[in-house]
mmCIF file of C-alpha atoms and ligand atoms in Angstrom:
data_model
loop_
_atom_site.group_PDB
_atom_site.id
_atom_site.type_symbol
_atom_site.label_atom_id
_atom_site.label_comp_id
_atom_site.label_asym_id
_atom_site.label_seq_id
_atom_site.Cartn_x
_atom_site.Cartn_y
_atom_site.Cartn_z
ATOM 1 C CA MET A 263 -41.375 15.284 27.315
ATOM 2 C CA ASN A 264 -42.181 11.981 25.603
ATOM 3 C CA ASP A 265 -38.860 11.290 23.906
ATOM 4 C CA LYS A 266 -40.131 7.984 22.589
ATOM 5 C CA LEU A 267 -42.046 9.870 19.926
ATOM 6 C CA ALA A 268 -38.805 11.116 18.414
ATOM 7 C CA LEU A 269 -35.872 8.902 19.361
ATOM 8 C CA PRO A 270 -32.457 10.610 19.118
ATOM 9 C CA VAL A 271 -30.619 9.832 15.872
ATOM 10 C CA GLY A 272 -27.286 9.406 17.655
ATOM 11 C CA THR A 273 -23.891 11.127 17.597
ATOM 12 C CA THR A 274 -22.677 12.350 14.229
ATOM 13 C CA LEU A 275 -19.013 12.073 13.289
ATOM 14 C CA ASP A 276 -18.739 15.862 13.315
ATOM 15 C CA ARG A 277 -20.097 16.141 16.860
ATOM 16 C CA PHE A 278 -17.897 13.255 18.026
ATOM 17 C CA ILE A 279 -14.776 14.871 16.563
ATOM 18 C CA MET A 280 -15.587 18.193 18.186
ATOM 19 C CA ARG A 281 -16.229 16.540 21.574
ATOM 20 C CA LYS A 282 -12.942 14.607 21.318
ATOM 21 C CA GLN A 283 -10.984 17.635 20.177
ATOM 22 C CA GLU A 284 -9.376 18.029 23.582
ATOM 23 C CA ASP A 285 -7.790 14.597 23.023
ATOM 24 C CA PHE A 286 -5.730 16.049 20.185
ATOM 25 C CA PRO A 287 -2.379 17.344 21.468
ATOM 26 C CA PHE A 288 -2.659 20.221 19.026
ATOM 27 C CA ALA A 289 -6.348 21.021 19.762
ATOM 28 C CA THR A 290 -6.440 23.690 17.091
ATOM 29 C CA GLY A 291 -9.308 22.188 15.133
ATOM 30 C CA GLU A 292 -7.079 21.510 12.134
ATOM 31 C CA LEU A 293 -7.041 17.736 12.600
ATOM 32 C CA SER A 294 -10.803 17.834 13.143
ATOM 33 C CA GLN A 295 -11.186 19.643 9.839
ATOM 34 C CA LEU A 296 -8.886 17.115 8.137
ATOM 35 C CA LEU A 297 -10.978 14.193 9.377
ATOM 36 C CA ARG A 298 -14.099 15.953 8.110
ATOM 37 C CA ASP A 299 -12.470 16.413 4.703
ATOM 38 C CA ILE A 300 -11.803 12.664 4.539
ATOM 39 C CA ALA A 301 -15.381 11.896 5.584
ATOM 40 C CA LEU A 302 -16.726 14.211 2.864
ATOM 41 C CA ALA A 303 -14.696 12.476 0.157
ATOM 42 C CA ALA A 304 -15.823 9.105 1.545
ATOM 43 C CA LYS A 305 -19.485 10.126 1.152
ATOM 44 C CA ILE A 306 -18.898 11.103 -2.476
ATOM 45 C CA VAL A 307 -16.942 7.928 -3.294
ATOM 46 C CA ASN A 308 -19.611 5.869 -1.522
ATOM 47 C CA ARG A 309 -22.270 7.386 -3.788
ATOM 48 C CA GLU A 310 -20.248 6.536 -6.907
ATOM 49 C CA ILE A 311 -19.536 2.992 -5.756
ATOM 50 C CA ASN A 312 -23.198 2.405 -4.999
ATOM 51 C CA ARG A 313 -24.161 3.489 -8.511
ATOM 52 C CA ALA A 314 -21.226 1.690 -10.199
ATOM 53 C CA GLY A 315 -23.470 -0.665 -12.137
ATOM 54 C CA LEU A 316 -25.645 2.210 -13.374
ATOM 55 C CA ILE A 317 -23.056 4.775 -14.488
ATOM 56 C CA ASP A 318 -19.992 4.130 -16.567
ATOM 57 C CA VAL A 319 -17.460 3.818 -13.722
ATOM 58 C CA THR A 320 -16.829 0.078 -13.667
ATOM 59 C CA GLY A 321 -14.038 -1.779 -15.377
ATOM 60 C CA ALA A 322 -10.457 -0.919 -16.148
ATOM 61 C CA TYR A 323 -9.336 2.662 -16.684
ATOM 62 C CA GLY A 324 -6.876 1.551 -19.316
ATOM 63 C CA GLN A 325 -3.543 2.232 -17.647
ATOM 64 C CA GLN A 326 -1.380 0.920 -14.824
ATOM 65 C CA ASN A 327 -0.420 2.642 -11.573
ATOM 66 C CA VAL A 328 3.080 2.852 -10.148
ATOM 67 C CA GLN A 329 2.522 -0.587 -8.676
ATOM 68 C CA GLY A 330 2.142 -1.993 -12.201
ATOM 69 C CA GLU A 331 -1.468 -2.821 -11.362
ATOM 70 C CA GLU A 332 -4.350 -2.294 -13.801
ATOM 71 C CA GLN A 333 -6.173 0.816 -12.558
ATOM 72 C CA GLN A 334 -9.933 0.502 -12.338
ATOM 73 C CA LYS A 335 -12.014 3.588 -13.238
ATOM 74 C CA LEU A 336 -13.143 3.869 -9.632
ATOM 75 C CA ASP A 337 -9.505 3.824 -8.449
ATOM 76 C CA VAL A 338 -8.936 6.976 -10.493
ATOM 77 C CA ILE A 339 -12.211 8.574 -9.391
ATOM 78 C CA ALA A 340 -11.563 7.872 -5.698
ATOM 79 C CA ASN A 341 -8.017 9.225 -6.033
ATOM 80 C CA ILE A 342 -9.317 12.478 -7.557
ATOM 81 C CA ARG A 343 -12.056 12.809 -4.897
ATOM 82 C CA PHE A 344 -9.760 12.349 -1.882
ATOM 83 C CA ILE A 345 -6.948 14.529 -3.245
ATOM 84 C CA ARG A 346 -9.434 17.311 -4.117
ATOM 85 C CA ALA A 347 -11.099 17.139 -0.667
ATOM 86 C CA LEU A 348 -7.725 17.276 1.111
ATOM 87 C CA ARG A 349 -6.453 20.082 -1.140
ATOM 88 C CA ASN A 350 -9.620 22.172 -0.670
ATOM 89 C CA GLY A 351 -9.670 21.499 3.089
ATOM 90 C CA GLY A 352 -6.372 23.356 3.403
ATOM 91 C CA GLU A 353 -4.866 21.356 6.284
ATOM 92 C CA VAL A 354 -2.667 18.988 4.254
ATOM 93 C CA CYS A 355 0.560 20.105 2.585
ATOM 94 C CA THR A 356 1.547 16.788 0.976
ATOM 95 C CA ILE A 357 -0.155 13.545 -0.014
ATOM 96 C CA ILE A 358 1.210 10.073 -0.787
ATOM 97 C CA SER A 359 -1.302 8.091 -2.842
ATOM 98 C CA GLU A 360 -1.156 4.524 -4.107
ATOM 99 C CA GLU A 361 -2.385 5.885 -7.438
ATOM 100 C CA GLU A 362 0.381 8.512 -7.814
ATOM 101 C CA ASP A 363 4.035 7.772 -8.620
ATOM 102 C CA GLU A 364 5.362 10.848 -6.791
ATOM 103 C CA ILE A 365 4.275 12.806 -3.709
ATOM 104 C CA ILE A 366 1.563 15.362 -4.357
ATOM 105 C CA HIS A 367 2.056 18.936 -3.128
ATOM 106 C CA THR A 368 -1.374 20.412 -2.483
ATOM 107 C CA GLY A 369 -0.185 24.032 -2.539
ATOM 108 C CA ASN A 370 -1.238 24.408 1.100
ATOM 109 C CA ASN A 371 2.341 25.028 2.210
ATOM 110 C CA LYS A 372 1.144 26.189 5.615
ATOM 111 C CA GLY A 373 -0.692 22.890 6.060
ATOM 112 C CA ARG A 374 0.713 20.971 9.021
ATOM 113 C CA TYR A 375 -0.271 17.468 7.949
ATOM 114 C CA ILE A 376 0.819 14.708 5.608
ATOM 115 C CA VAL A 377 -1.699 12.101 4.418
ATOM 116 C CA ALA A 378 -0.807 8.677 3.028
ATOM 117 C CA ILE A 379 -3.770 7.056 1.331
ATOM 118 C CA ASP A 380 -4.947 4.064 -0.649
ATOM 119 C CA PRO A 381 -8.021 5.731 -2.167
ATOM 120 C CA LEU A 382 -9.708 2.473 -3.135
ATOM 121 C CA ASP A 383 -8.245 -0.846 -2.030
ATOM 122 C CA GLY A 384 -9.492 -4.107 -3.480
ATOM 123 C CA SER A 385 -10.914 -2.340 -6.509
ATOM 124 C CA SER A 386 -10.728 -5.476 -8.656
ATOM 125 C CA ASN A 387 -13.743 -6.571 -6.593
ATOM 126 C CA ILE A 388 -15.902 -3.616 -7.676
ATOM 127 C CA ASP A 389 -17.345 -5.304 -10.752
ATOM 128 C CA VAL A 390 -18.418 -8.332 -8.725
ATOM 129 C CA ASN A 391 -20.028 -6.309 -5.921
ATOM 130 C CA VAL A 392 -17.620 -7.360 -3.166
ATOM 131 C CA SER A 393 -16.758 -4.950 -0.318
ATOM 132 C CA ILE A 394 -13.840 -2.561 -0.946
ATOM 133 C CA GLY A 395 -12.217 0.167 1.102
ATOM 134 C CA THR A 396 -10.189 3.327 1.559
ATOM 135 C CA ILE A 397 -7.197 3.300 3.936
ATOM 136 C CA PHE A 398 -5.382 6.386 5.289
ATOM 137 C CA SER A 399 -2.700 7.572 7.693
ATOM 138 C CA ILE A 400 -2.124 11.099 8.987
ATOM 139 C CA TYR A 401 1.268 12.471 10.104
ATOM 140 C CA ARG A 402 2.416 15.895 11.233
ATOM 141 C CA ARG A 403 4.973 17.447 8.914
ATOM 142 C CA LEU A 404 8.559 17.579 10.220
ATOM 143 C CA SER A 405 9.626 20.380 7.867
ATOM 144 C CA GLU A 406 9.006 24.069 8.445
ATOM 145 C CA SER A 407 5.579 25.419 7.535
ATOM 146 C CA GLY A 408 5.516 27.691 4.512
ATOM 147 C CA GLU A 409 7.402 25.354 2.194
ATOM 148 C CA GLU A 410 6.327 22.261 0.284
ATOM 149 C CA GLY A 411 6.361 19.020 2.254
ATOM 150 C CA THR A 412 9.552 16.965 1.939
ATOM 151 C CA MET A 413 10.352 13.314 1.329
ATOM 152 C CA GLU A 414 11.464 13.155 4.984
ATOM 153 C CA ASP A 415 7.963 14.286 5.965
ATOM 154 C CA CYS A 416 6.571 11.364 3.956
ATOM 155 C CA LEU A 417 8.949 8.612 5.062
ATOM 156 C CA GLN A 418 8.102 8.664 8.771
ATOM 157 C CA ASN A 419 7.679 5.292 10.470
ATOM 158 C CA GLY A 420 4.263 4.155 11.632
ATOM 159 C CA THR A 421 4.802 5.119 15.270
ATOM 160 C CA HIS A 422 4.687 8.791 14.148
ATOM 161 C CA GLN A 423 1.098 8.520 12.914
ATOM 162 C CA ILE A 424 -1.240 10.923 14.729
ATOM 163 C CA ALA A 425 -4.353 9.374 13.182
ATOM 164 C CA ALA A 426 -5.311 6.529 10.869
ATOM 165 C CA GLY A 427 -8.437 4.891 9.607
ATOM 166 C CA TYR A 428 -10.373 3.178 6.887
ATOM 167 C CA ILE A 429 -13.728 3.310 5.163
ATOM 168 C CA VAL A 430 -15.280 -0.057 4.293
ATOM 169 C CA TYR A 431 -17.867 0.168 1.493
ATOM 170 C CA GLY A 432 -19.764 -2.984 2.367
ATOM 171 C CA SER A 433 -23.302 -4.082 3.247
ATOM 172 C CA SER A 434 -23.185 -0.774 5.075
ATOM 173 C CA THR A 435 -20.512 1.888 4.721
ATOM 174 C CA MET A 436 -18.431 2.471 7.834
ATOM 175 C CA LEU A 437 -15.646 4.840 8.754
ATOM 176 C CA VAL A 438 -13.334 3.507 11.490
ATOM 177 C CA TYR A 439 -10.515 5.673 12.849
ATOM 178 C CA THR A 440 -8.150 6.320 15.717
ATOM 179 C CA THR A 441 -6.237 9.374 16.902
ATOM 180 C CA GLY A 442 -4.312 7.271 19.406
ATOM 181 C CA HIS A 443 -7.104 7.309 21.976
ATOM 182 C CA GLY A 444 -8.928 4.095 21.086
ATOM 183 C CA VAL A 445 -10.865 3.121 17.963
ATOM 184 C CA ASN A 446 -14.370 4.275 17.042
ATOM 185 C CA GLY A 447 -16.630 3.184 14.183
ATOM 186 C CA PHE A 448 -19.259 5.234 12.384
ATOM 187 C CA THR A 449 -21.968 3.911 10.100
ATOM 188 C CA TYR A 450 -23.160 6.000 7.152
ATOM 189 C CA GLU A 451 -26.845 6.887 6.959
ATOM 190 C CA PRO A 452 -27.252 7.834 3.277
ATOM 191 C CA SER A 453 -30.724 9.303 3.730
ATOM 192 C CA LEU A 454 -29.215 11.917 6.053
ATOM 193 C CA GLY A 455 -25.750 12.045 4.496
ATOM 194 C CA GLU A 456 -24.146 11.588 7.899
ATOM 195 C CA PHE A 457 -21.838 9.095 9.637
ATOM 196 C CA PHE A 458 -23.260 8.146 13.059
ATOM 197 C CA LEU A 459 -21.307 6.613 15.957
ATOM 198 C CA SER A 460 -22.278 2.924 15.855
ATOM 199 C CA HIS A 461 -19.195 1.124 17.274
ATOM 200 C CA PRO A 462 -17.778 3.141 20.195
ATOM 201 C CA ASN A 463 -14.434 2.065 21.753
ATOM 202 C CA MET A 464 -13.819 -0.885 19.411
ATOM 203 C CA THR A 465 -11.553 -3.594 20.795
ATOM 204 C CA THR A 466 -10.493 -6.770 19.043
ATOM 205 C CA PRO A 467 -10.589 -10.215 20.762
ATOM 206 C CA LYS A 468 -7.185 -11.332 22.047
ATOM 207 C CA THR A 469 -7.496 -14.485 19.966
ATOM 208 C CA GLY A 470 -9.794 -16.066 17.417
ATOM 209 C CA THR A 471 -10.355 -18.988 15.047
ATOM 210 C CA ILE A 472 -10.343 -17.177 11.689
ATOM 211 C CA TYR A 473 -7.296 -16.942 9.431
ATOM 212 C CA SER A 474 -7.310 -14.900 6.220
ATOM 213 C CA CYS A 475 -4.702 -15.859 3.629
ATOM 214 C CA ASN A 476 -4.563 -16.415 -0.127
ATOM 215 C CA GLU A 477 -3.163 -19.936 -0.050
ATOM 216 C CA GLY A 478 -2.697 -19.870 -3.802
ATOM 217 C CA GLY A 479 0.824 -18.683 -3.021
ATOM 218 C CA TYR A 480 1.398 -21.524 -0.528
ATOM 219 C CA ASN A 481 4.238 -23.247 -2.384
ATOM 220 C CA SER A 482 6.441 -20.166 -2.088
ATOM 221 C CA PHE A 483 5.417 -19.139 1.447
ATOM 222 C CA PRO A 484 8.134 -19.008 4.127
ATOM 223 C CA GLU A 485 8.324 -22.305 6.064
ATOM 224 C CA GLY A 486 7.079 -20.654 9.239
ATOM 225 C CA ILE A 487 3.884 -19.488 7.505
ATOM 226 C CA LYS A 488 3.301 -22.956 6.049
ATOM 227 C CA ASN A 489 3.699 -24.424 9.548
ATOM 228 C CA TYR A 490 1.293 -21.860 11.021
ATOM 229 C CA LEU A 491 -1.339 -22.634 8.377
ATOM 230 C CA SER A 492 -1.009 -26.337 9.221
ATOM 231 C CA PHE A 493 -1.503 -25.406 12.882
ATOM 232 C CA CYS A 494 -4.704 -23.527 11.948
ATOM 233 C CA LYS A 495 -6.069 -26.534 10.072
ATOM 234 C CA GLU A 496 -5.157 -28.936 12.886
ATOM 235 C CA SER A 497 -6.866 -26.540 15.321
ATOM 236 C CA GLY A 498 -10.084 -26.514 13.301
ATOM 237 C CA TYR A 499 -9.889 -22.792 12.459
ATOM 238 C CA SER A 500 -11.962 -21.284 9.628
ATOM 239 C CA GLY A 501 -10.344 -19.860 6.514
ATOM 240 C CA ARG A 502 -12.024 -16.585 5.460
ATOM 241 C CA TYR A 503 -10.493 -14.574 2.601
ATOM 242 C CA ILE A 504 -12.454 -11.876 0.772
ATOM 243 C CA GLY A 505 -9.567 -10.522 -1.293
ATOM 244 C CA SER A 506 -10.227 -7.003 0.021
ATOM 245 C CA LEU A 507 -7.829 -6.171 2.856
ATOM 246 C CA VAL A 508 -10.192 -3.688 4.510
ATOM 247 C CA ALA A 509 -13.089 -6.153 4.540
ATOM 248 C CA ASP A 510 -10.957 -9.017 5.888
ATOM 249 C CA PHE A 511 -9.361 -6.718 8.465
ATOM 250 C CA HIS A 512 -12.713 -5.294 9.595
ATOM 251 C CA ARG A 513 -14.263 -8.732 10.085
ATOM 252 C CA ASN A 514 -11.231 -9.961 12.035
ATOM 253 C CA LEU A 515 -11.176 -6.764 14.113
ATOM 254 C CA ILE A 516 -14.730 -7.454 15.279
ATOM 255 C CA LYS A 517 -14.732 -11.272 15.479
ATOM 256 C CA GLY A 518 -11.085 -11.978 16.197
ATOM 257 C CA GLY A 519 -8.736 -13.449 13.624
ATOM 258 C CA VAL A 520 -5.513 -12.942 11.749
ATOM 259 C CA TYR A 521 -4.807 -11.728 8.198
ATOM 260 C CA ILE A 522 -1.579 -12.956 6.625
ATOM 261 C CA TYR A 523 0.021 -11.771 3.399
ATOM 262 C CA PRO A 524 3.587 -13.148 3.467
ATOM 263 C CA ALA A 525 6.427 -12.798 1.010
ATOM 264 C CA THR A 526 5.745 -14.955 -2.059
ATOM 265 C CA ALA A 527 7.588 -15.734 -5.288
ATOM 266 C CA LYS A 528 5.334 -13.167 -7.016
ATOM 267 C CA SER A 529 5.771 -10.565 -4.240
ATOM 268 C CA PRO A 530 9.170 -11.312 -2.633
ATOM 269 C CA LYS A 531 8.849 -8.298 -0.291
ATOM 270 C CA GLY A 532 5.183 -8.931 0.377
ATOM 271 C CA LYS A 533 2.344 -7.353 -1.640
ATOM 272 C CA LEU A 534 0.868 -4.751 0.684
ATOM 273 C CA ARG A 535 2.221 -1.224 0.903
ATOM 274 C CA LEU A 536 3.820 -0.131 4.138
ATOM 275 C CA LEU A 537 2.854 3.561 4.176
ATOM 276 C CA TYR A 538 -0.843 3.502 3.304
ATOM 277 C CA GLU A 539 -2.010 -0.034 4.014
ATOM 278 C CA CYS A 540 0.133 -1.788 6.636
ATOM 279 C CA ASN A 541 0.890 1.160 8.949
ATOM 280 C CA SER A 542 -2.635 2.594 8.819
ATOM 281 C CA LEU A 543 -4.303 -0.680 9.814
ATOM 282 C CA ALA A 544 -1.504 -1.464 12.271
ATOM 283 C CA PHE A 545 -2.299 1.725 14.218
ATOM 284 C CA ILE A 546 -5.977 0.719 14.350
ATOM 285 C CA ALA A 547 -5.129 -2.879 15.322
ATOM 286 C CA GLU A 548 -2.811 -1.825 18.153
ATOM 287 C CA GLN A 549 -5.263 0.781 19.456
ATOM 288 C CA ALA A 550 -7.941 -1.949 19.534
ATOM 289 C CA GLY A 551 -5.653 -4.301 21.504
ATOM 290 C CA GLY A 552 -4.377 -6.284 18.526
ATOM 291 C CA LYS A 553 -0.975 -6.476 16.821
ATOM 292 C CA ALA A 554 0.607 -5.957 13.421
ATOM 293 C CA SER A 555 3.855 -7.570 12.337
ATOM 294 C CA ASP A 556 5.832 -8.334 9.193
ATOM 295 C CA GLY A 557 6.177 -11.844 10.588
ATOM 296 C CA THR A 558 9.274 -11.045 12.609
ATOM 297 C CA GLY A 559 8.727 -7.626 14.180
ATOM 298 C CA ARG A 560 6.348 -4.692 14.756
ATOM 299 C CA ILE A 561 5.248 -3.212 11.452
ATOM 300 C CA MET A 562 5.084 0.369 12.746
ATOM 301 C CA GLU A 563 8.792 0.346 13.630
ATOM 302 C CA ILE A 564 9.923 -0.366 10.057
ATOM 303 C CA GLU A 565 11.811 2.691 8.784
ATOM 304 C CA PRO A 566 10.390 3.480 5.309
ATOM 305 C CA THR A 567 12.904 4.128 2.526
ATOM 306 C CA GLU A 568 10.529 4.359 -0.447
ATOM 307 C CA LEU A 569 7.026 5.805 -0.878
ATOM 308 C CA HIS A 570 5.507 2.614 -2.263
ATOM 309 C CA GLN A 571 7.593 0.038 -0.491
ATOM 310 C CA ARG A 572 5.906 -3.256 0.291
ATOM 311 C CA SER A 573 5.938 -5.430 3.369
ATOM 312 C CA SER A 574 4.728 -8.807 4.545
ATOM 313 C CA LEU A 575 1.749 -8.338 6.841
ATOM 314 C CA VAL A 576 0.453 -10.374 9.765
ATOM 315 C CA ILE A 577 -2.296 -8.393 11.528
ATOM 316 C CA GLY A 578 -5.170 -8.997 13.923
ATOM 317 C CA SER A 579 -5.694 -10.637 17.312
ATOM 318 C CA ALA A 580 -2.573 -10.251 19.449
ATOM 319 C CA GLU A 581 -2.184 -13.899 20.455
ATOM 320 C CA MET A 582 -2.633 -15.067 16.862
ATOM 321 C CA VAL A 583 0.009 -12.637 15.574
ATOM 322 C CA ASP A 584 2.324 -13.824 18.354
ATOM 323 C CA LYS A 585 1.733 -17.440 17.258
ATOM 324 C CA VAL A 586 2.660 -16.652 13.663
ATOM 325 C CA GLU A 587 5.877 -14.978 14.858
ATOM 326 C CA GLU A 588 6.583 -18.047 17.003
ATOM 327 C CA PHE A 589 6.345 -20.350 13.980
ATOM 328 C CA MET A 590 8.467 -17.954 11.923
ATOM 329 C CA LYS A 591 11.184 -17.877 14.629
ATOM 330 C CA ALA A 592 11.108 -21.679 15.002
ATOM 331 C CA SER A 593 11.522 -22.212 11.261
ATOM 332 C CA VAL A 594 14.493 -19.826 11.075
ATOM 333 C CA LYS A 595 16.077 -21.592 14.060
ATOM 334 C CA ALA A 596 15.534 -24.993 12.438
ATOM 335 C CA ALA A 597 17.070 -23.716 9.189
ATOM 336 C CA ASP A 598 20.089 -22.315 11.095
ATOM 337 C CA THR A 599 20.550 -25.672 12.848
ATOM 338 C CA VAL A 600 20.540 -27.531 9.532
ATOM 339 C CA THR A 601 23.025 -25.021 8.085
ATOM 340 C CA ALA A 602 25.282 -25.322 11.149
ATOM 341 C CA ASN A 603 25.439 -29.136 11.005
HETATM 342 P P1 LIG B 64 -4.344 -11.437 -3.786
HETATM 343 C C1 LIG B 64 -6.160 -5.900 -3.139
HETATM 344 O O1 LIG B 64 -5.449 -5.825 -4.371
HETATM 345 C C2 LIG B 64 -5.130 -6.121 -2.059
HETATM 346 O O2 LIG B 64 -4.247 -5.048 -2.029
HETATM 347 C C3 LIG B 64 -5.807 -6.332 -0.719
HETATM 348 O O3 LIG B 64 -6.964 -5.581 -0.594
HETATM 349 C C4 LIG B 64 -6.101 -7.813 -0.708
HETATM 350 O O4 LIG B 64 -6.127 -8.367 0.595
HETATM 351 C C5 LIG B 64 -4.931 -8.385 -1.506
HETATM 352 O O5 LIG B 64 -4.421 -7.329 -2.315
HETATM 353 C C6 LIG B 64 -5.387 -9.498 -2.430
HETATM 354 O O6 LIG B 64 -4.252 -9.995 -3.066
HETATM 355 O O7 LIG B 64 -2.921 -11.718 -4.217
HETATM 356 O O8 LIG B 64 -4.844 -12.408 -2.745
HETATM 357 O O9 LIG B 64 -5.299 -11.254 -4.919
#
């Protein structure tokens, strides 16, 4: 048969999930269904983002979220789309969303999963056509099935994640996820309405020459971060900062690099949220051979105490994250020495 006349279109996300199902310790198809629900919502949000200039979905929504940030219309739309898809899918009992003050009970009290999600990160970039993203983590509930999910279910540390991923709405739309067995990337083909496997077994370079940091906050950065940034400049590294975490993370994942958002005067505990930004990308980074730290220790081991708690974030190539931690340790040691004398 002359296959060249009709080349195969590739592996769809659905087929990939089904083939990998035996990797899931629970192998009941529920997690597969959950991942499909997320992919469905991503397709709908992608369509709305791509038409943003043509339909009235750009600009501010006119109120702030729990973070005190101006919600964009597409933040609200994406939040509705993902919550609805997860609620209708039936597998998720409770959701933590950046756009919701409190946890959301879906009514699926027999659902075995918890999802923490940033429905649309970097949304201030929508109106200027810069890449944005969705970030999610999936946990198994700790509480008994049949009841609503509990706060304990929601405040699990990052090592308890059973899956995590992101969608980057960029020059192409990609869904990248892990279930703890490596990282795989899927590119959306809008004419077919399918995600196709385009980046199997993604690994990130051990080191790189790209650093991503908003140096506008430099004057209030910790000394160790200032010293690391000087090291980058002396080493001839390139500064690349898009202002959309998912886009910066995705580029660094592929090319090698480190993203740094330290504590600043404006964000004394860091700006990024532990549950649905830091932990989600940390799981991906580690599964791809990279690292994720708060500058002093592994992000995924931080015990959450609040739904929307923030953290400093240093994430990307392992050796670059190690170097940042080295500079942070050295600066603390130097400060202790000065104090002691
Ligand atoms: P700044 C977007 O608001 C976000 O959460 C990340 O996507 C991005 O990396 C960061 O904040 C940008 O923050 O302070 O540099 O504008």
